CSV table of C-alpha atoms and ligand atoms in Angstrom, one decimal:
chain,number,residue,atom,x,y,z
A,1,UNK,CA,194.1,118.1,49.7
A,2,UNK,CA,190.7,117.4,48.2
A,3,UNK,CA,187.2,118.8,48.4
A,4,UNK,CA,184.0,116.8,48.2
A,5,UNK,CA,181.1,118.4,46.3
A,6,UNK,CA,177.6,117.0,46.5
A,7,UNK,CA,175.1,117.7,43.7
A,8,UNK,CA,178.0,118.6,41.4
A,9,UNK,CA,176.1,117.5,38.3
A,10,UNK,CA,173.4,120.1,38.7
A,11,UNK,CA,173.4,123.7,37.6
A,12,UNK,CA,175.4,125.5,40.3
A,13,UNK,CA,177.4,122.5,41.3
A,14,UNK,CA,178.7,121.9,37.8
A,15,UNK,CA,179.6,125.5,37.3
A,16,UNK,CA,181.3,125.4,40.7
A,17,UNK,CA,183.5,122.4,39.8
A,18,UNK,CA,184.4,123.9,36.4
A,19,UNK,CA,185.3,127.2,38.0
A,20,UNK,CA,187.2,125.6,40.9
A,21,UNK,CA,189.4,123.6,38.6
A,22,UNK,CA,190.1,126.6,36.5
A,23,UNK,CA,191.1,128.6,39.5
A,24,UNK,CA,193.0,125.9,41.5
A,25,UNK,CA,194.7,122.6,41.3
A,26,UNK,CA,193.0,121.0,44.3
A,27,UNK,CA,191.1,117.8,43.3
A,28,UNK,CA,187.4,117.5,43.5
A,29,UNK,CA,185.2,114.5,44.2
A,30,UNK,CA,181.7,114.9,42.9
A,31,UNK,CA,178.9,112.9,44.5
A,32,UNK,CA,175.6,113.2,42.7
A,33,UNK,CA,172.5,111.0,42.6
A,34,UNK,CA,171.8,112.1,39.0
A,35,UNK,CA,168.1,112.9,39.4
A,36,UNK,CA,166.4,114.6,36.4
A,37,UNK,CA,168.4,117.7,37.3
A,38,UNK,CA,171.8,116.1,37.3
A,39,UNK,CA,173.6,116.1,33.9
A,40,UNK,CA,177.1,114.7,33.4
A,41,UNK,CA,177.2,116.5,30.0
A,42,UNK,CA,177.8,119.7,32.0
A,43,UNK,CA,181.1,118.3,33.1
A,44,UNK,CA,182.1,116.7,29.8
A,45,UNK,CA,185.1,119.1,29.5
A,46,UNK,CA,186.6,117.5,32.6
A,47,UNK,CA,186.8,113.9,31.1
A,48,UNK,CA,190.2,112.5,31.7
A,49,UNK,CA,191.2,115.3,34.1
A,50,UNK,CA,193.1,113.5,36.9
A,51,UNK,CA,191.9,116.2,39.4
A,52,UNK,CA,188.2,115.2,39.0
A,53,UNK,CA,186.3,112.1,40.0
A,54,UNK,CA,182.6,111.4,39.9
A,55,UNK,CA,180.5,109.0,42.1
A,56,UNK,CA,176.9,108.4,41.5
A,57,UNK,CA,175.0,108.2,44.8
A,58,UNK,CA,172.7,109.7,47.4
A,59,UNK,CA,173.7,112.1,50.2
A,60,UNK,CA,171.4,109.9,52.3
A,61,UNK,CA,173.5,106.8,51.7
A,62,UNK,CA,175.6,106.7,54.8
A,63,UNK,CA,177.7,103.6,53.8
A,64,UNK,CA,178.7,105.3,50.5
A,65,UNK,CA,179.5,108.7,52.2
A,66,UNK,CA,181.5,107.0,54.9
A,67,UNK,CA,183.6,105.1,52.2
A,68,UNK,CA,184.1,108.3,50.2
A,69,UNK,CA,185.2,110.3,53.2
A,70,UNK,CA,187.5,107.5,54.4
A,71,UNK,CA,189.1,107.0,51.0
A,72,UNK,CA,189.5,110.6,49.8
A,73,UNK,CA,190.0,112.4,53.1
A,74,UNK,CA,188.5,115.7,51.9
A,75,UNK,CA,189.4,118.9,53.8
A,76,UNK,CA,186.0,120.3,53.0
A,77,UNK,CA,182.5,119.2,52.0
A,78,UNK,CA,180.3,121.6,50.0
A,79,UNK,CA,176.7,120.5,49.9
A,80,UNK,CA,174.8,121.6,46.8
A,81,UNK,CA,172.7,118.4,46.5
A,82,UNK,CA,169.0,119.2,46.8
A,83,UNK,CA,165.6,119.1,45.2
A,84,UNK,CA,165.6,122.7,44.1
A,85,UNK,CA,162.4,123.7,42.2
A,86,UNK,CA,159.5,125.4,44.0
A,87,UNK,CA,156.9,124.2,41.5
A,88,UNK,CA,158.0,120.6,41.8
A,89,UNK,CA,157.8,120.9,45.6
A,90,UNK,CA,154.2,122.0,45.2
A,91,UNK,CA,153.3,119.0,43.1
A,92,UNK,CA,155.3,116.5,45.2
A,93,UNK,CA,156.9,117.6,48.5
A,94,UNK,CA,158.0,114.1,49.6
A,95,UNK,CA,161.3,114.1,47.6
A,96,UNK,CA,162.1,117.5,49.1
A,97,UNK,CA,161.7,116.3,52.7
A,98,UNK,CA,163.7,113.1,51.8
A,99,UNK,CA,166.7,114.8,50.1
A,100,UNK,CA,166.9,118.2,51.6
A,101,UNK,CA,166.1,117.3,55.2
A,102,UNK,CA,166.7,113.5,55.7
A,103,UNK,CA,169.6,113.5,53.2
A,104,UNK,CA,171.3,116.5,54.8
A,105,UNK,CA,170.9,114.8,58.2
A,106,UNK,CA,172.5,111.6,57.0
A,107,UNK,CA,175.3,113.6,55.4
A,108,UNK,CA,175.9,115.5,58.6
A,109,UNK,CA,176.0,112.4,60.6
A,110,UNK,CA,178.8,110.9,58.4
A,111,UNK,CA,180.7,114.2,58.4
A,112,UNK,CA,180.4,114.5,62.2
A,113,UNK,CA,182.0,111.1,62.7
A,114,UNK,CA,184.7,111.8,60.1
A,115,UNK,CA,185.4,115.2,61.8
A,116,UNK,CA,185.5,113.7,65.3
A,117,UNK,CA,188.1,111.1,64.2
A,118,UNK,CA,190.5,113.8,62.7
A,119,UNK,CA,193.6,115.0,64.4
A,120,UNK,CA,193.8,118.6,65.7
A,121,UNK,CA,195.3,120.1,62.5
A,122,UNK,CA,192.7,118.3,60.3
A,123,UNK,CA,189.9,119.6,62.5
A,124,UNK,CA,191.3,123.1,62.4
A,125,UNK,CA,191.3,123.1,58.6
A,126,UNK,CA,188.0,121.3,58.0
A,127,UNK,CA,184.9,123.0,56.7
A,128,UNK,CA,181.3,122.0,55.9
A,129,UNK,CA,179.7,124.5,53.6
A,130,UNK,CA,175.9,124.3,53.2
A,131,UNK,CA,174.4,126.0,50.1
A,132,UNK,CA,171.1,127.7,51.0
A,133,UNK,CA,168.7,130.1,49.5
A,134,UNK,CA,167.2,133.5,50.2
A,135,UNK,CA,163.7,131.8,50.0
A,136,UNK,CA,164.0,130.6,53.6
A,137,UNK,CA,163.4,134.2,54.7
A,138,UNK,CA,160.0,134.3,53.1
A,139,UNK,CA,158.3,137.0,51.2
A,140,UNK,CA,159.5,140.6,51.6
A,141,UNK,CA,156.9,143.5,51.6
A,142,UNK,CA,157.4,146.2,49.0
A,143,UNK,CA,159.8,148.9,50.3
A,144,UNK,CA,161.1,146.7,53.2
A,145,UNK,CA,164.9,146.5,53.5
A,146,UNK,CA,166.6,143.6,51.8
A,147,UNK,CA,167.2,140.3,53.8
A,148,UNK,CA,170.1,140.5,56.2
A,149,UNK,CA,171.6,137.3,57.8
A,150,UNK,CA,169.6,138.2,61.0
A,151,UNK,CA,166.2,138.1,59.2
A,152,UNK,CA,164.1,135.3,60.7
A,153,UNK,CA,163.3,132.2,58.7
A,154,UNK,CA,159.7,132.3,57.4
A,155,UNK,CA,159.7,129.7,54.5
A,156,UNK,CA,156.4,129.5,52.5
A,157,UNK,CA,156.9,126.7,50.1
A,158,UNK,CA,157.7,123.0,50.7
A,159,UNK,CA,161.0,123.7,49.0
A,160,UNK,CA,162.0,126.6,51.2
A,161,UNK,CA,160.7,124.9,54.3
A,162,UNK,CA,162.9,121.8,53.6
A,163,UNK,CA,165.9,124.0,53.0
A,164,UNK,CA,165.3,126.0,56.2
A,165,UNK,CA,165.0,122.7,58.1
A,166,UNK,CA,168.3,121.5,56.7
A,167,UNK,CA,169.9,124.7,57.8
A,168,UNK,CA,168.6,124.3,61.4
A,169,UNK,CA,170.3,120.9,61.5
A,170,UNK,CA,173.6,122.4,60.2
A,171,UNK,CA,173.4,125.2,62.8
A,172,UNK,CA,172.8,122.6,65.5
A,173,UNK,CA,175.7,120.5,64.4
A,174,UNK,CA,177.9,123.5,64.7
A,175,UNK,CA,176.6,124.5,68.1
A,176,UNK,CA,176.4,121.1,69.6
A,177,UNK,CA,179.2,119.1,68.0
A,178,UNK,CA,181.5,122.0,67.0
A,179,UNK,CA,181.3,121.1,63.3
A,180,UNK,CA,183.0,124.0,61.5
A,181,UNK,CA,179.9,124.7,59.3
A,182,UNK,CA,179.3,127.7,57.0
A,183,UNK,CA,176.0,128.6,55.4
A,184,UNK,CA,175.6,130.7,52.3
A,185,UNK,CA,172.1,132.1,51.4
A,186,UNK,CA,172.0,133.2,47.8
A,187,UNK,CA,169.5,134.7,45.5
A,188,UNK,CA,168.2,133.4,42.2
A,189,UNK,CA,171.2,132.1,40.1
A,190,UNK,CA,171.3,132.2,36.3
A,191,UNK,CA,173.8,131.3,33.7
A,192,UNK,CA,175.1,128.3,31.6
A,193,UNK,CA,173.8,124.7,32.3
A,194,UNK,CA,170.6,125.8,34.2
A,195,UNK,CA,167.9,123.2,33.7
A,196,UNK,CA,165.0,124.8,31.7
A,197,UNK,CA,162.4,124.4,34.4
A,198,UNK,CA,163.6,127.7,36.0
A,199,UNK,CA,162.5,131.0,34.7
A,200,UNK,CA,165.4,132.3,32.6
A,201,UNK,CA,166.3,129.1,30.7
A,202,UNK,CA,162.7,128.2,30.3
A,203,UNK,CA,161.9,131.5,28.6
A,204,UNK,CA,165.0,131.2,26.3
A,205,UNK,CA,164.3,127.6,25.4
A,206,UNK,CA,160.5,128.1,24.9
A,207,UNK,CA,161.1,131.3,22.8
A,208,UNK,CA,163.5,129.5,20.5
A,209,UNK,CA,161.0,126.5,20.2
A,210,UNK,CA,158.2,128.9,19.2
A,211,UNK,CA,156.3,128.1,22.4
A,212,UNK,CA,154.5,130.4,24.8
A,213,UNK,CA,156.4,132.3,27.5
A,214,UNK,CA,154.3,131.5,30.6
A,215,UNK,CA,154.4,134.4,33.1
A,216,UNK,CA,152.8,133.5,36.4
A,217,UNK,CA,150.1,135.9,37.7
A,218,UNK,CA,150.9,139.6,36.9
A,219,UNK,CA,154.6,139.0,36.4
A,220,UNK,CA,155.4,141.6,39.0
A,221,UNK,CA,157.0,139.2,41.6
A,222,UNK,CA,160.5,140.4,42.4
A,223,UNK,CA,163.7,138.3,42.6
A,224,UNK,CA,167.3,139.2,43.0
A,225,UNK,CA,169.4,137.7,40.2
A,226,UNK,CA,173.0,136.5,40.7
A,227,UNK,CA,175.2,135.3,37.8
A,228,UNK,CA,176.3,131.8,38.7
A,229,UNK,CA,180.1,132.3,38.4
A,230,UNK,CA,179.8,135.2,40.9
A,231,UNK,CA,178.0,132.8,43.2
A,232,UNK,CA,180.8,130.2,42.7
A,233,UNK,CA,183.5,132.9,43.5
A,234,UNK,CA,181.6,133.8,46.7
A,235,UNK,CA,181.5,130.2,47.8
A,236,UNK,CA,185.2,129.9,47.3
A,237,UNK,CA,185.8,133.1,49.3
A,238,UNK,CA,183.5,131.9,52.2
A,239,UNK,CA,185.3,128.5,52.2
A,240,UNK,CA,188.7,130.2,52.4
A,241,UNK,CA,187.9,133.0,54.9
A,242,UNK,CA,184.4,132.6,56.3
A,243,UNK,CA,184.0,132.2,60.1
A,244,UNK,CA,182.6,128.8,61.1
A,245,UNK,CA,179.1,129.1,62.5
A,246,UNK,CA,178.3,132.1,60.3
A,247,UNK,CA,175.9,132.7,57.6
A,248,UNK,CA,176.7,134.8,54.5
A,249,UNK,CA,174.1,136.2,52.2
A,250,UNK,CA,175.1,136.3,48.5
A,251,UNK,CA,173.2,138.5,46.0
A,252,UNK,CA,173.7,140.3,42.8
A,253,UNK,CA,172.2,143.7,43.8
A,254,UNK,CA,169.8,143.0,40.9
A,255,UNK,CA,166.2,143.2,42.2
A,256,UNK,CA,163.9,142.9,39.2
A,257,UNK,CA,160.2,142.0,38.5
A,258,UNK,CA,159.9,138.8,36.5
A,259,UNK,CA,158.4,140.7,33.5
A,260,UNK,CA,161.6,142.8,33.2
A,261,UNK,CA,163.5,139.5,33.0
A,262,UNK,CA,161.3,138.1,30.3
A,263,UNK,CA,161.4,141.4,28.4
A,264,UNK,CA,165.2,141.5,28.6
A,265,UNK,CA,165.4,137.9,27.2
A,266,UNK,CA,163.0,138.9,24.4
A,267,UNK,CA,165.1,141.9,23.5
A,268,UNK,CA,168.3,139.9,23.3
A,269,UNK,CA,166.7,137.2,21.2
A,270,UNK,CA,165.2,139.7,18.9
A,271,UNK,CA,168.7,141.1,18.4
A,272,UNK,CA,170.7,137.9,18.3
A,273,UNK,CA,168.4,135.4,16.7
A,274,UNK,CA,165.5,137.3,15.1
A,275,UNK,CA,162.3,135.3,14.4
A,276,UNK,CA,162.0,134.2,10.7
A,277,UNK,CA,158.7,136.0,10.4
A,278,UNK,CA,160.3,139.3,11.5
A,279,UNK,CA,158.0,139.6,14.6
A,280,UNK,CA,159.2,140.0,18.2
A,281,UNK,CA,159.4,137.0,20.6
A,282,UNK,CA,157.4,139.3,22.8
A,283,UNK,CA,154.3,138.0,21.0
A,284,UNK,CA,154.8,134.6,22.7
A,285,UNK,CA,154.4,136.1,26.2
A,286,UNK,CA,151.3,134.5,27.9
A,287,UNK,CA,150.0,135.4,31.3
A,288,UNK,CA,149.1,132.1,33.1
A,289,UNK,CA,147.6,131.1,36.4
A,290,UNK,CA,149.8,132.1,39.4
A,291,UNK,CA,151.9,129.7,41.5
A,292,UNK,CA,150.0,128.8,44.8
A,293,UNK,CA,151.6,130.7,47.7
A,294,UNK,CA,153.8,132.6,45.4
A,295,UNK,CA,156.3,134.8,47.3
A,296,UNK,CA,156.0,138.4,46.1
A,297,UNK,CA,159.5,139.6,46.7
A,298,UNK,CA,163.0,138.5,47.6
A,299,UNK,CA,166.0,140.8,48.0
A,300,UNK,CA,169.4,140.1,49.4
A,301,UNK,CA,171.6,142.5,51.4
A,302,UNK,CA,175.1,141.2,50.5
A,303,UNK,CA,176.8,143.8,52.7
A,304,UNK,CA,178.3,141.3,55.2
A,305,UNK,CA,180.2,139.2,52.7
A,306,UNK,CA,181.4,142.4,51.0
A,307,UNK,CA,182.6,144.0,54.3
A,308,UNK,CA,184.1,140.9,55.9
A,309,UNK,CA,185.4,138.9,52.9
A,310,UNK,CA,185.8,141.5,50.2
A,311,UNK,CA,183.5,139.7,47.7
A,312,UNK,CA,181.5,141.6,45.2
A,313,UNK,CA,179.7,140.3,42.0
A,314,UNK,CA,181.6,140.9,38.8
A,315,UNK,CA,178.6,140.8,36.5
A,316,UNK,CA,175.8,143.3,36.2
A,317,UNK,CA,172.4,141.9,35.1
A,318,UNK,CA,173.0,143.4,31.6
A,319,UNK,CA,176.3,141.6,31.1
A,320,UNK,CA,175.2,138.3,32.8
A,321,UNK,CA,172.0,137.9,30.9
A,322,UNK,CA,173.7,138.6,27.5
A,323,UNK,CA,176.3,135.9,28.4
A,324,UNK,CA,173.5,133.5,29.4
A,325,UNK,CA,171.4,134.0,26.2
A,326,UNK,CA,174.6,133.6,24.1
A,327,UNK,CA,175.4,130.3,25.9
A,328,UNK,CA,172.0,128.8,25.2
A,329,UNK,CA,172.2,130.0,21.6
A,330,UNK,CA,175.6,128.3,21.3
A,331,UNK,CA,174.4,125.0,22.8
A,332,UNK,CA,171.4,123.6,20.8
A,333,UNK,CA,172.6,120.0,21.5
A,334,UNK,CA,172.6,120.5,25.2
A,335,UNK,CA,169.1,122.0,25.0
A,336,UNK,CA,167.8,119.1,22.8
A,337,UNK,CA,169.2,116.5,25.2
A,338,UNK,CA,167.6,118.0,28.3
A,339,UNK,CA,164.2,118.4,26.6
A,340,UNK,CA,163.6,114.7,27.0
A,341,UNK,CA,160.4,112.8,27.5
A,342,UNK,CA,160.6,113.3,31.3
A,343,UNK,CA,160.9,117.0,30.7
A,344,UNK,CA,157.9,117.0,28.4
A,345,UNK,CA,155.9,115.2,31.2
A,346,UNK,CA,156.9,117.9,33.6
A,347,UNK,CA,155.8,120.7,31.3
A,348,UNK,CA,152.4,119.0,30.8
A,349,UNK,CA,152.0,118.6,34.6
A,350,UNK,CA,153.0,122.1,35.5
A,351,UNK,CA,151.6,124.2,32.6
A,352,UNK,CA,148.6,122.3,31.2
A,353,UNK,CA,146.1,123.6,33.7
A,354,UNK,CA,147.5,127.2,33.9
A,355,UNK,CA,145.8,128.6,30.8
A,356,UNK,CA,143.9,131.8,31.6
B,401,LIG,P1,169.8,121.6,40.5
B,401,LIG,O1,168.4,121.1,40.8
B,401,LIG,O2,170.2,122.1,39.2
B,401,LIG,O3,170.9,120.4,40.9
B,401,LIG,C1,170.7,119.7,42.1
B,401,LIG,C2,171.7,118.5,41.9
B,401,LIG,O4,171.6,117.7,43.1
B,401,LIG,C3,171.4,117.6,40.8
B,401,LIG,O5,172.6,117.3,40.1
B,401,LIG,C4,170.8,116.3,41.4
B,401,LIG,O6,171.1,115.1,40.7
B,401,LIG,C5,171.5,116.3,42.7
B,401,LIG,N1,170.8,115.6,43.8
B,401,LIG,C6,169.5,115.7,44.1
B,401,LIG,N2,169.2,114.9,45.1
B,401,LIG,C7,170.3,114.3,45.5
B,401,LIG,C8,170.6,113.4,46.5
B,401,LIG,N3,169.7,112.9,47.3
B,401,LIG,N4,171.9,112.9,46.6
B,401,LIG,C9,172.9,113.4,45.8
B,401,LIG,N5,172.6,114.3,44.8
B,401,LIG,C10,171.3,114.7,44.6
B,401,LIG,O7,170.0,122.7,41.6
B,401,LIG,P2,170.9,124.0,41.6
B,401,LIG,O8,170.1,125.1,41.0
B,401,LIG,O9,172.3,123.7,41.1
B,401,LIG,O10,171.0,124.3,43.1
B,401,LIG,C11,172.1,123.8,43.9
B,401,LIG,C12,171.9,124.2,45.4
B,401,LIG,O11,171.8,125.6,45.5
B,401,LIG,C13,170.7,123.7,46.0
B,401,LIG,O12,170.9,123.3,47.3
B,401,LIG,C14,169.7,124.8,45.9
B,401,LIG,O13,168.7,124.7,47.0
B,401,LIG,C15,170.6,126.0,46.1
B,401,LIG,N6,170.1,127.2,45.5
B,401,LIG,C16,169.8,127.3,44.2
B,401,LIG,C17,169.5,128.6,43.7
B,401,LIG,C18,169.2,128.7,42.2
B,401,LIG,O14,168.8,129.8,41.8
B,401,LIG,N7,169.3,127.7,41.4
B,401,LIG,C19,169.3,129.7,44.5
B,401,LIG,C20,169.6,129.5,45.9
B,401,LIG,C21,170.0,128.3,46.4
B,402,LIG,P1,162.0,130.1,39.4
B,402,LIG,O1,163.1,130.2,38.4
B,402,LIG,O2,161.2,128.8,39.5
B,402,LIG,O3,162.8,130.4,40.8
B,402,LIG,P2,162.2,130.6,42.3
B,402,LIG,O4,160.7,130.2,42.3
B,402,LIG,O5,163.0,129.7,43.1
B,402,LIG,O6,162.4,132.1,42.6
B,402,LIG,O7,161.0,131.3,39.3
B,402,LIG,C1,161.5,132.6,39.3
B,402,LIG,C2,160.3,133.5,39.3
B,402,LIG,O8,159.6,133.4,38.0
B,402,LIG,C3,159.2,133.2,40.3
B,402,LIG,O9,158.6,134.4,40.7
B,402,LIG,C4,158.2,132.4,39.5
B,402,LIG,C5,158.3,132.9,38.1
B,402,LIG,N1,158.0,132.0,37.0
B,402,LIG,C6,157.1,132.3,36.0
B,402,LIG,O10,156.5,133.4,36.0
B,402,LIG,N2,156.9,131.4,35.0
B,402,LIG,C7,157.5,130.2,34.9
B,402,LIG,O11,157.2,129.4,34.0
B,402,LIG,C8,158.5,129.9,35.9
B,402,LIG,C9,159.2,128.6,35.9
B,402,LIG,C10,158.7,130.8,37.0
């Protein structure tokens, strides 16, 4: 038995593979294109582990996917591979259409042929799990109930639109071809190995570098925050016991405005790594121009996965954010490596014109 993970060199995918091999002995094949977001250092602890194999490639490369499926005969495919950052999708939506929609389509075509050629017992056991986001549901008005699985898709950014499109394809492949597909819509993840383009690692890394902490708009946009290992446990649970054709929302029951997140990070850094001048990192907070089309609020109702599959997050925001800050404090070399020239170019592109 083997599973195929796509996008396993990214933030959530690498956490998923590490957690998987801690929890089980079943081998993992990792297919990743190694875009700017893919980092094999995340998986350095698995070097020499016979249960793990890495292949560099694109989910849109049908020849490669066909060969991998044929050779390794996975009993499940878990699709993390994506362009994942909203701000980058605003600057350049093309890659999002290419990987998230066309890439998922090509992957589905390969998996459909592979599934069709299986015997009955192989087909009964096989699963395709598609990792999605709460952002496909659009922006939630203040006071409205959290997103349930039945909420209609109303994506507002090129990123969320491309993810929604990919999920429509997954749904159609289940309905039309009987592919045993599962979709998980999760909220904002945080934890070790997250690339510092996203809010939490960006704030930690900028604070430590003595740079400004750029809060978009009024900082009162709300997200639900999910510690990454809780997300990984939920995916394992859905893979084991989820009903094909179903969607499961995964969230941390941690709705918070961005400013609260930034202040929590500031508080932890003031405690754990005080500035040499004795001042608070809070002095580095800078309100900058807002993101175009910025969704005001996301909130996840994770009641279905709790009731049907018995999953609940283990971390509170207080415990998860402390672990996360400690991880970044303990990994200065990882931070130094990802703050490469290309990363500097991105900061210049996204933040240079935002001063207010
Ligand atoms: P990430 O950007 O850190 O990693 C994405 C990975 O996919 C990278 O390793 C990259 O090299 C790889 N990749 C990109 N294009 C590829 C292609 N064409 N073929 C093969 N590999 C490719 O993203 P993440 O934060 O780990 O997110 C993983 C998945 O979870 C994504 O599908 C994302 O939409 C979804 N998601 C993320 C969050 C979050 O908070 N990070 C929340 C909800 C859903
Ligand atoms: P992000 O981590 O990019 O995730 P997403 O847009 O997918 O929710 O952003 C989380 C929130 O933080 C979002 O409301 C935008 C905001 N944000 C900032 O205020 N400043 C920043 O520099 C970044 C990257 C995000």
